[in-house]
């Protein structure tokens, strides 16, 4: 709706992304064995390329807005320029140099708007801004959870009251706390301690806000959150349930996941 609205939604999205990671955690195996994480996918992203990934702490600066995000994207190292059906290697080069016609890969040329759109696609933070906000914290899963993911964020961010409640909820969370959640939730999921409680308790609170938002929209969308309600009621992430099966009826044979989890 406005730059101010974008900023508030962005902050909510970043703060609650680890909660989404816990709710949808579904990658506990590597090479056929438990890997020590409930979301190994999320963990991997903590050590991919810090110049283009992460929690973007500057989003919580008082002066954050579209301009500051543009400055960030200008400094994200480039990957390529697409010209005449071919990808030209510009890995590690500067889009700022490109703006001045000084890109080593294409000296004397200036970027088009399509080049800028491409540049926006080569950053992979936990929340990515384009013409919309892309929430990147959740693992994949069966269709029920695929439907639940947009329902969660619509409930939180597409209703004015719910968005305000979510904003108030995370208002005093510190950058150190956000960094801790980002680091620990992929490993410990719902059991991650947070302010004398656990992430499971936070997830329950967040779901309540989302349910309220969906109900006020009046589109009968709350049913899409039922699978998340069941997950929270169980106290176990989807990954925990897979691990229980692995150590139980699967007799440590992960191949059975391809039968039971097919969709």
PDB file of C-alpha atoms in Angstrom:
ATOM      1  CA  UNK A   1       0.000   0.000   0.000  1.00  0.00           C
ATOM      2  CA  UNK A   2       2.899   2.363   0.755  1.00  0.00           C
ATOM      3  CA  UNK A   3       6.575   2.463   1.585  1.00  0.00           C
ATOM      4  CA  UNK A   4       5.690   2.494   5.276  1.00  0.00           C
ATOM      5  CA  UNK A   5       3.526  -0.587   4.783  1.00  0.00           C
ATOM      6  CA  UNK A   6       6.356  -2.344   2.941  1.00  0.00           C
ATOM      7  CA  UNK A   7       8.764  -1.632   5.789  1.00  0.00           C
ATOM      8  CA  UNK A   8       6.386  -3.020   8.416  1.00  0.00           C
ATOM      9  CA  UNK A   9       5.627  -6.132   6.381  1.00  0.00           C
ATOM     10  CA  UNK A  10       9.344  -6.668   5.673  1.00  0.00           C
ATOM     11  CA  UNK A  11      10.214  -6.480   9.371  1.00  0.00           C
ATOM     12  CA  UNK A  12       7.433  -8.860  10.366  1.00  0.00           C
ATOM     13  CA  UNK A  13       8.500 -11.258   7.627  1.00  0.00           C
ATOM     14  CA  UNK A  14      12.137 -11.282   8.704  1.00  0.00           C
ATOM     15  CA  UNK A  15      11.390 -11.583  12.420  1.00  0.00           C
ATOM     16  CA  UNK A  16       8.918 -14.441  11.962  1.00  0.00           C
ATOM     17  CA  UNK A  17      10.838 -16.270   9.236  1.00  0.00           C
ATOM     18  CA  UNK A  18      12.507 -18.609  11.773  1.00  0.00           C
ATOM     19  CA  UNK A  19       9.040 -19.411  13.122  1.00  0.00           C
ATOM     20  CA  UNK A  20       7.990 -20.372   9.615  1.00  0.00           C
ATOM     21  CA  UNK A  21      11.159 -22.463   9.343  1.00  0.00           C
ATOM     22  CA  UNK A  22      10.131 -24.407  12.446  1.00  0.00           C
ATOM     23  CA  UNK A  23       6.516 -24.884  11.345  1.00  0.00           C
ATOM     24  CA  UNK A  24       7.555 -26.242   7.942  1.00  0.00           C
ATOM     25  CA  UNK A  25      10.870 -27.928   8.896  1.00  0.00           C
ATOM     26  CA  UNK A  26      11.109 -30.999   6.698  1.00  0.00           C
ATOM     27  CA  UNK A  27      14.721 -31.771   5.771  1.00  0.00           C
ATOM     28  CA  UNK A  28      16.261 -33.929   8.515  1.00  0.00           C
ATOM     29  CA  UNK A  29      18.118 -36.401   6.291  1.00  0.00           C
ATOM     30  CA  UNK A  30      21.329 -36.397   4.297  1.00  0.00           C
ATOM     31  CA  UNK A  31      22.797 -39.406   2.494  1.00  0.00           C
ATOM     32  CA  UNK A  32      19.998 -41.545   3.910  1.00  0.00           C
ATOM     33  CA  UNK A  33      20.685 -40.709   7.557  1.00  0.00           C
ATOM     34  CA  UNK A  34      19.663 -38.027  10.084  1.00  0.00           C
ATOM     35  CA  UNK A  35      21.796 -34.920   9.619  1.00  0.00           C
ATOM     36  CA  UNK A  36      21.336 -33.352  13.052  1.00  0.00           C
ATOM     37  CA  UNK A  37      18.901 -30.688  11.841  1.00  0.00           C
ATOM     38  CA  UNK A  38      15.169 -30.402  11.378  1.00  0.00           C
ATOM     39  CA  UNK A  39      15.705 -28.025   8.452  1.00  0.00           C
ATOM     40  CA  UNK A  40      19.030 -28.799   6.849  1.00  0.00           C
ATOM     41  CA  UNK A  41      17.973 -26.703   3.851  1.00  0.00           C
ATOM     42  CA  UNK A  42      17.654 -23.648   6.095  1.00  0.00           C
ATOM     43  CA  UNK A  43      20.994 -24.379   7.750  1.00  0.00           C
ATOM     44  CA  UNK A  44      22.751 -24.626   4.381  1.00  0.00           C
ATOM     45  CA  UNK A  45      21.642 -21.101   3.510  1.00  0.00           C
ATOM     46  CA  UNK A  46      23.547 -19.740   6.531  1.00  0.00           C
ATOM     47  CA  UNK A  47      26.817 -20.614   4.798  1.00  0.00           C
ATOM     48  CA  UNK A  48      26.217 -20.041   1.089  1.00  0.00           C
ATOM     49  CA  UNK A  49      27.245 -16.439   0.363  1.00  0.00           C
ATOM     50  CA  UNK A  50      26.842 -13.850   3.096  1.00  0.00           C
ATOM     51  CA  UNK A  51      27.060 -11.021   0.566  1.00  0.00           C
ATOM     52  CA  UNK A  52      23.661 -12.032  -0.830  1.00  0.00           C
ATOM     53  CA  UNK A  53      21.968 -14.053   1.950  1.00  0.00           C
ATOM     54  CA  UNK A  54      20.909 -13.590   5.559  1.00  0.00           C
ATOM     55  CA  UNK A  55      18.514 -11.684   7.792  1.00  0.00           C
ATOM     56  CA  UNK A  56      19.244  -8.128   6.510  1.00  0.00           C
ATOM     57  CA  UNK A  57      19.559  -6.291   9.849  1.00  0.00           C
ATOM     58  CA  UNK A  58      19.484  -2.907   8.063  1.00  0.00           C
ATOM     59  CA  UNK A  59      15.765  -3.466   7.436  1.00  0.00           C
ATOM     60  CA  UNK A  60      15.267  -2.617  11.113  1.00  0.00           C
ATOM     61  CA  UNK A  61      17.086   0.731  10.818  1.00  0.00           C
ATOM     62  CA  UNK A  62      14.872   3.777  11.384  1.00  0.00           C
ATOM     63  CA  UNK A  63      15.641   5.147   7.919  1.00  0.00           C
ATOM     64  CA  UNK A  64      14.978   1.916   6.026  1.00  0.00           C
ATOM     65  CA  UNK A  65      12.929   2.215   2.849  1.00  0.00           C
ATOM     66  CA  UNK A  66      13.035   1.457  -0.852  1.00  0.00           C
ATOM     67  CA  UNK A  67      16.171   3.542  -1.367  1.00  0.00           C
ATOM     68  CA  UNK A  68      18.140   1.646   1.242  1.00  0.00           C
ATOM     69  CA  UNK A  69      17.125  -1.682  -0.295  1.00  0.00           C
ATOM     70  CA  UNK A  70      18.247  -0.399  -3.702  1.00  0.00           C
ATOM     71  CA  UNK A  71      21.612   0.524  -2.173  1.00  0.00           C
ATOM     72  CA  UNK A  72      21.901  -3.012  -0.812  1.00  0.00           C
ATOM     73  CA  UNK A  73      21.096  -4.552  -4.201  1.00  0.00           C
ATOM     74  CA  UNK A  74      23.588  -2.289  -5.964  1.00  0.00           C
ATOM     75  CA  UNK A  75      26.289  -3.752  -3.733  1.00  0.00           C
ATOM     76  CA  UNK A  76      25.279  -7.402  -4.116  1.00  0.00           C
ATOM     77  CA  UNK A  77      27.931  -8.916  -6.419  1.00  0.00           C
ATOM     78  CA  UNK A  78      26.625  -9.596  -9.900  1.00  0.00           C
ATOM     79  CA  UNK A  79      26.370 -13.021 -11.518  1.00  0.00           C
ATOM     80  CA  UNK A  80      25.673 -12.296 -15.169  1.00  0.00           C
ATOM     81  CA  UNK A  81      24.347 -10.024 -17.895  1.00  0.00           C
ATOM     82  CA  UNK A  82      21.895 -11.505 -20.385  1.00  0.00           C
ATOM     83  CA  UNK A  83      22.378 -10.318 -23.965  1.00  0.00           C
ATOM     84  CA  UNK A  84      21.136 -11.725 -27.270  1.00  0.00           C
ATOM     85  CA  UNK A  85      20.123 -15.050 -25.760  1.00  0.00           C
ATOM     86  CA  UNK A  86      23.447 -15.564 -23.975  1.00  0.00           C
ATOM     87  CA  UNK A  87      24.591 -15.241 -20.374  1.00  0.00           C
ATOM     88  CA  UNK A  88      27.732 -13.120 -20.056  1.00  0.00           C
ATOM     89  CA  UNK A  89      29.798 -13.925 -16.986  1.00  0.00           C
ATOM     90  CA  UNK A  90      29.949 -10.924 -14.662  1.00  0.00           C
ATOM     91  CA  UNK A  91      30.492 -12.855 -11.436  1.00  0.00           C
ATOM     92  CA  UNK A  92      31.674 -10.649  -8.607  1.00  0.00           C
ATOM     93  CA  UNK A  93      31.418  -7.430 -10.609  1.00  0.00           C
ATOM     94  CA  UNK A  94      29.628  -4.300  -9.433  1.00  0.00           C
ATOM     95  CA  UNK A  95      26.245  -3.109 -10.613  1.00  0.00           C
ATOM     96  CA  UNK A  96      27.353   0.377  -9.570  1.00  0.00           C
ATOM     97  CA  UNK A  97      30.141   0.125 -12.146  1.00  0.00           C
ATOM     98  CA  UNK A  98      27.559  -1.083 -14.660  1.00  0.00           C
ATOM     99  CA  UNK A  99      25.502   2.065 -13.970  1.00  0.00           C
ATOM    100  CA  UNK A 100      28.550   4.122 -14.917  1.00  0.00           C
ATOM    101  CA  UNK A 101      29.352   2.152 -18.059  1.00  0.00           C
ATOM    102  CA  UNK A 102      32.418   0.634 -16.426  1.00  0.00           C
ATOM    103  CA  UNK A 103      31.441  -3.026 -16.125  1.00  0.00           C
ATOM    104  CA  UNK A 104      34.499  -5.118 -17.087  1.00  0.00           C
ATOM    105  CA  UNK A 105      32.265  -7.725 -18.712  1.00  0.00           C
ATOM    106  CA  UNK A 106      30.583  -5.102 -20.953  1.00  0.00           C
ATOM    107  CA  UNK A 107      32.710  -1.941 -21.006  1.00  0.00           C
ATOM    108  CA  UNK A 108      30.888   1.108 -22.292  1.00  0.00           C
ATOM    109  CA  UNK A 109      27.429  -0.428 -21.930  1.00  0.00           C
ATOM    110  CA  UNK A 110      24.758   0.670 -19.471  1.00  0.00           C
ATOM    111  CA  UNK A 111      22.100  -1.492 -17.799  1.00  0.00           C
ATOM    112  CA  UNK A 112      18.521  -1.810 -18.955  1.00  0.00           C
ATOM    113  CA  UNK A 113      15.565  -2.203 -16.612  1.00  0.00           C
ATOM    114  CA  UNK A 114      15.691  -5.932 -17.409  1.00  0.00           C
ATOM    115  CA  UNK A 115      19.288  -6.008 -16.155  1.00  0.00           C
ATOM    116  CA  UNK A 116      18.073  -4.479 -12.892  1.00  0.00           C
ATOM    117  CA  UNK A 117      15.286  -7.052 -12.641  1.00  0.00           C
ATOM    118  CA  UNK A 118      17.900  -9.766 -13.112  1.00  0.00           C
ATOM    119  CA  UNK A 119      20.042  -8.222 -10.396  1.00  0.00           C
ATOM    120  CA  UNK A 120      17.110  -8.320  -7.977  1.00  0.00           C
ATOM    121  CA  UNK A 121      16.955 -12.075  -8.506  1.00  0.00           C
ATOM    122  CA  UNK A 122      20.541 -12.847  -7.436  1.00  0.00           C
ATOM    123  CA  UNK A 123      20.126 -12.004  -3.752  1.00  0.00           C
ATOM    124  CA  UNK A 124      18.751 -14.732  -1.503  1.00  0.00           C
ATOM    125  CA  UNK A 125      17.943 -13.232   1.903  1.00  0.00           C
ATOM    126  CA  UNK A 126      15.299 -14.768   4.151  1.00  0.00           C
ATOM    127  CA  UNK A 127      12.831 -12.202   2.778  1.00  0.00           C
ATOM    128  CA  UNK A 128      13.368 -10.782  -0.703  1.00  0.00           C
ATOM    129  CA  UNK A 129      11.804  -7.590  -2.018  1.00  0.00           C
ATOM    130  CA  UNK A 130      10.617  -7.332  -5.615  1.00  0.00           C
ATOM    131  CA  UNK A 131       7.145  -6.057  -6.506  1.00  0.00           C
ATOM    132  CA  UNK A 132       6.133  -8.281  -3.612  1.00  0.00           C
ATOM    133  CA  UNK A 133       7.814  -9.764  -0.548  1.00  0.00           C
ATOM    134  CA  UNK A 134       9.070 -13.304  -1.054  1.00  0.00           C
ATOM    135  CA  UNK A 135       9.166 -15.363   2.143  1.00  0.00           C
ATOM    136  CA  UNK A 136      12.030 -17.862   1.873  1.00  0.00           C
ATOM    137  CA  UNK A 137      12.200 -19.624   5.262  1.00  0.00           C
ATOM    138  CA  UNK A 138       9.997 -22.676   4.739  1.00  0.00           C
ATOM    139  CA  UNK A 139      10.913 -26.159   3.558  1.00  0.00           C
ATOM    140  CA  UNK A 140       8.793 -27.883   0.929  1.00  0.00           C
ATOM    141  CA  UNK A 141       6.223 -30.517   1.811  1.00  0.00           C
ATOM    142  CA  UNK A 142       2.908 -32.119   0.870  1.00  0.00           C
ATOM    143  CA  UNK A 143       0.089 -30.150  -0.696  1.00  0.00           C
ATOM    144  CA  UNK A 144      -1.522 -29.384   2.672  1.00  0.00           C
ATOM    145  CA  UNK A 145       1.522 -27.426   3.768  1.00  0.00           C
ATOM    146  CA  UNK A 146       2.012 -25.881   0.334  1.00  0.00           C
ATOM    147  CA  UNK A 147      -1.455 -24.355   0.788  1.00  0.00           C
ATOM    148  CA  UNK A 148      -0.772 -23.489   4.425  1.00  0.00           C
ATOM    149  CA  UNK A 149       2.289 -21.363   3.677  1.00  0.00           C
ATOM    150  CA  UNK A 150       0.531 -18.549   1.756  1.00  0.00           C
ATOM    151  CA  UNK A 151      -2.418 -18.798   4.153  1.00  0.00           C
ATOM    152  CA  UNK A 152      -0.080 -18.121   7.070  1.00  0.00           C
ATOM    153  CA  UNK A 153       1.398 -14.990   5.529  1.00  0.00           C
ATOM    154  CA  UNK A 154      -1.913 -13.739   4.120  1.00  0.00           C
ATOM    155  CA  UNK A 155      -3.404 -14.071   7.580  1.00  0.00           C
ATOM    156  CA  UNK A 156      -0.538 -12.112   9.112  1.00  0.00           C
ATOM    157  CA  UNK A 157      -0.079  -9.412   6.471  1.00  0.00           C
ATOM    158  CA  UNK A 158      -3.294  -8.976   4.451  1.00  0.00           C
ATOM    159  CA  UNK A 159      -5.448  -7.820   7.347  1.00  0.00           C
ATOM    160  CA  UNK A 160      -4.756  -4.488   9.009  1.00  0.00           C
ATOM    161  CA  UNK A 161      -5.470  -5.651  12.558  1.00  0.00           C
ATOM    162  CA  UNK A 162      -3.438  -8.839  12.198  1.00  0.00           C
ATOM    163  CA  UNK A 163      -0.502  -6.950  10.724  1.00  0.00           C
ATOM    164  CA  UNK A 164      -0.583  -4.518  13.635  1.00  0.00           C
ATOM    165  CA  UNK A 165      -0.752  -7.391  16.123  1.00  0.00           C
ATOM    166  CA  UNK A 166       2.201  -9.102  14.430  1.00  0.00           C
ATOM    167  CA  UNK A 167       4.162  -5.859  14.375  1.00  0.00           C
ATOM    168  CA  UNK A 168       3.496  -5.277  18.072  1.00  0.00           C
ATOM    169  CA  UNK A 169       4.445  -8.873  18.835  1.00  0.00           C
ATOM    170  CA  UNK A 170       7.943  -8.586  17.363  1.00  0.00           C
ATOM    171  CA  UNK A 171       8.448  -4.891  18.132  1.00  0.00           C
ATOM    172  CA  UNK A 172      11.110  -5.266  20.827  1.00  0.00           C
ATOM    173  CA  UNK A 173      12.913  -8.318  19.450  1.00  0.00           C
ATOM    174  CA  UNK A 174      16.596  -7.482  19.180  1.00  0.00           C
ATOM    175  CA  UNK A 175      18.913  -8.121  16.258  1.00  0.00           C
ATOM    176  CA  UNK A 176      20.900 -10.515  18.444  1.00  0.00           C
ATOM    177  CA  UNK A 177      17.725 -12.472  19.177  1.00  0.00           C
ATOM    178  CA  UNK A 178      16.845 -12.620  15.488  1.00  0.00           C
ATOM    179  CA  UNK A 179      20.335 -13.834  14.650  1.00  0.00           C
ATOM    180  CA  UNK A 180      20.069 -16.491  17.351  1.00  0.00           C
ATOM    181  CA  UNK A 181      16.720 -17.721  16.017  1.00  0.00           C
ATOM    182  CA  UNK A 182      18.071 -17.844  12.479  1.00  0.00           C
ATOM    183  CA  UNK A 183      21.063 -19.880  13.634  1.00  0.00           C
ATOM    184  CA  UNK A 184      19.398 -22.245  16.099  1.00  0.00           C
ATOM    185  CA  UNK A 185      15.913 -22.988  14.735  1.00  0.00           C
ATOM    186  CA  UNK A 186      17.182 -25.106  11.802  1.00  0.00           C
ATOM    187  CA  UNK A 187      18.768 -27.395  14.375  1.00  0.00           C
ATOM    188  CA  UNK A 188      16.403 -27.368  17.349  1.00  0.00           C
ATOM    189  CA  UNK A 189      13.093 -26.337  15.770  1.00  0.00           C
ATOM    190  CA  UNK A 190      10.207 -25.928  18.207  1.00  0.00           C
ATOM    191  CA  UNK A 191      12.526 -26.647  21.145  1.00  0.00           C
ATOM    192  CA  UNK A 192      14.614 -23.525  20.561  1.00  0.00           C
ATOM    193  CA  UNK A 193      14.499 -21.434  23.770  1.00  0.00           C
ATOM    194  CA  UNK A 194      13.260 -17.874  23.365  1.00  0.00           C
ATOM    195  CA  UNK A 195      12.604 -15.380  26.156  1.00  0.00           C
ATOM    196  CA  UNK A 196      11.839 -18.010  28.780  1.00  0.00           C
ATOM    197  CA  UNK A 197       9.564 -19.934  26.425  1.00  0.00           C
ATOM    198  CA  UNK A 198      10.092 -22.038  23.323  1.00  0.00           C
ATOM    199  CA  UNK A 199       9.639 -21.363  19.630  1.00  0.00           C
ATOM    200  CA  UNK A 200       6.670 -23.756  19.824  1.00  0.00           C
ATOM    201  CA  UNK A 201       4.896 -21.214  22.039  1.00  0.00           C
ATOM    202  CA  UNK A 202       5.736 -18.405  19.640  1.00  0.00           C
ATOM    203  CA  UNK A 203       4.402 -20.462  16.728  1.00  0.00           C
ATOM    204  CA  UNK A 204       1.131 -20.960  18.609  1.00  0.00           C
ATOM    205  CA  UNK A 205       0.823 -17.190  19.159  1.00  0.00           C
ATOM    206  CA  UNK A 206       1.619 -16.435  15.520  1.00  0.00           C
ATOM    207  CA  UNK A 207      -0.969 -18.928  14.281  1.00  0.00           C
ATOM    208  CA  UNK A 208      -3.597 -17.282  16.465  1.00  0.00           C
ATOM    209  CA  UNK A 209      -2.864 -13.920  14.837  1.00  0.00           C
ATOM    210  CA  UNK A 210      -2.996 -15.470  11.361  1.00  0.00           C
ATOM    211  CA  UNK A 211      -6.314 -17.182  12.088  1.00  0.00           C
ATOM    212  CA  UNK A 212      -7.776 -13.847  13.155  1.00  0.00           C
ATOM    213  CA  UNK A 213      -6.548 -12.158  10.004  1.00  0.00           C
ATOM    214  CA  UNK A 214      -8.032 -14.809   7.739  1.00  0.00           C
ATOM    215  CA  UNK A 215     -11.340 -14.779   9.600  1.00  0.00           C
ATOM    216  CA  UNK A 216     -11.708 -11.015   9.178  1.00  0.00           C
ATOM    217  CA  UNK A 217     -11.046 -11.356   5.437  1.00  0.00           C
ATOM    218  CA  UNK A 218     -14.258 -13.377   5.281  1.00  0.00           C
ATOM    219  CA  UNK A 219     -13.097 -15.725   2.520  1.00  0.00           C
ATOM    220  CA  UNK A 220     -13.267 -19.015   4.441  1.00  0.00           C
ATOM    221  CA  UNK A 221      -9.482 -19.473   4.293  1.00  0.00           C
ATOM    222  CA  UNK A 222      -8.848 -20.597   7.875  1.00  0.00           C
ATOM    223  CA  UNK A 223      -9.100 -24.264   6.932  1.00  0.00           C
ATOM    224  CA  UNK A 224      -5.757 -23.977   5.146  1.00  0.00           C
ATOM    225  CA  UNK A 225      -4.071 -23.457   8.520  1.00  0.00           C
ATOM    226  CA  UNK A 226      -5.452 -26.642  10.082  1.00  0.00           C
ATOM    227  CA  UNK A 227      -2.375 -28.671   9.197  1.00  0.00           C
ATOM    228  CA  UNK A 228      -0.238 -26.098  11.043  1.00  0.00           C
ATOM    229  CA  UNK A 229      -2.642 -26.247  14.001  1.00  0.00           C
ATOM    230  CA  UNK A 230      -2.115 -30.016  14.073  1.00  0.00           C
ATOM    231  CA  UNK A 231       1.660 -29.597  13.900  1.00  0.00           C
ATOM    232  CA  UNK A 232       1.691 -27.166  16.824  1.00  0.00           C
ATOM    233  CA  UNK A 233      -0.738 -29.312  18.831  1.00  0.00           C
ATOM    234  CA  UNK A 234       1.625 -32.277  18.408  1.00  0.00           C
ATOM    235  CA  UNK A 235       4.606 -30.248  19.583  1.00  0.00           C
ATOM    236  CA  UNK A 236       6.668 -31.774  16.777  1.00  0.00           C
ATOM    237  CA  UNK A 237       7.912 -30.305  13.515  1.00  0.00           C
ATOM    238  CA  UNK A 238       7.272 -32.349  10.357  1.00  0.00           C
ATOM    239  CA  UNK A 239      10.956 -33.308  10.509  1.00  0.00           C
ATOM    240  CA  UNK A 240      10.562 -34.635  14.059  1.00  0.00           C
ATOM    241  CA  UNK A 241       7.730 -36.848  12.857  1.00  0.00           C
ATOM    242  CA  UNK A 242       9.886 -38.179  10.013  1.00  0.00           C
ATOM    243  CA  UNK A 243      12.696 -38.878  12.463  1.00  0.00           C
ATOM    244  CA  UNK A 244      10.292 -40.764  14.737  1.00  0.00           C
ATOM    245  CA  UNK A 245       9.325 -42.961  11.796  1.00  0.00           C
ATOM    246  CA  UNK A 246      12.962 -43.429  10.812  1.00  0.00           C
ATOM    247  CA  UNK A 247      13.891 -44.682  14.280  1.00  0.00           C
ATOM    248  CA  UNK A 248      10.621 -46.625  14.603  1.00  0.00           C
ATOM    249  CA  UNK A 249       8.592 -48.376  11.929  1.00  0.00           C
ATOM    250  CA  UNK A 250      11.033 -47.547   9.133  1.00  0.00           C
ATOM    251  CA  UNK A 251      13.795 -49.361  11.038  1.00  0.00           C
ATOM    252  CA  UNK A 252      16.321 -46.727   9.959  1.00  0.00           C
ATOM    253  CA  UNK A 253      15.532 -47.232   6.277  1.00  0.00           C
ATOM    254  CA  UNK A 254      14.946 -43.798   4.788  1.00  0.00           C
ATOM    255  CA  UNK A 255      13.812 -45.273   1.451  1.00  0.00           C
ATOM    256  CA  UNK A 256      10.311 -45.581   2.884  1.00  0.00           C
ATOM    257  CA  UNK A 257       9.985 -41.800   2.805  1.00  0.00           C
ATOM    258  CA  UNK A 258       9.499 -42.020  -0.963  1.00  0.00           C
ATOM    259  CA  UNK A 259       6.385 -44.114  -0.446  1.00  0.00           C
ATOM    260  CA  UNK A 260       4.805 -42.480   2.573  1.00  0.00           C
ATOM    261  CA  UNK A 261       5.541 -38.880   1.624  1.00  0.00           C
ATOM    262  CA  UNK A 262       4.752 -39.058  -2.085  1.00  0.00           C
ATOM    263  CA  UNK A 263       2.305 -36.419  -3.339  1.00  0.00           C
TER     264      UNK A 263
END
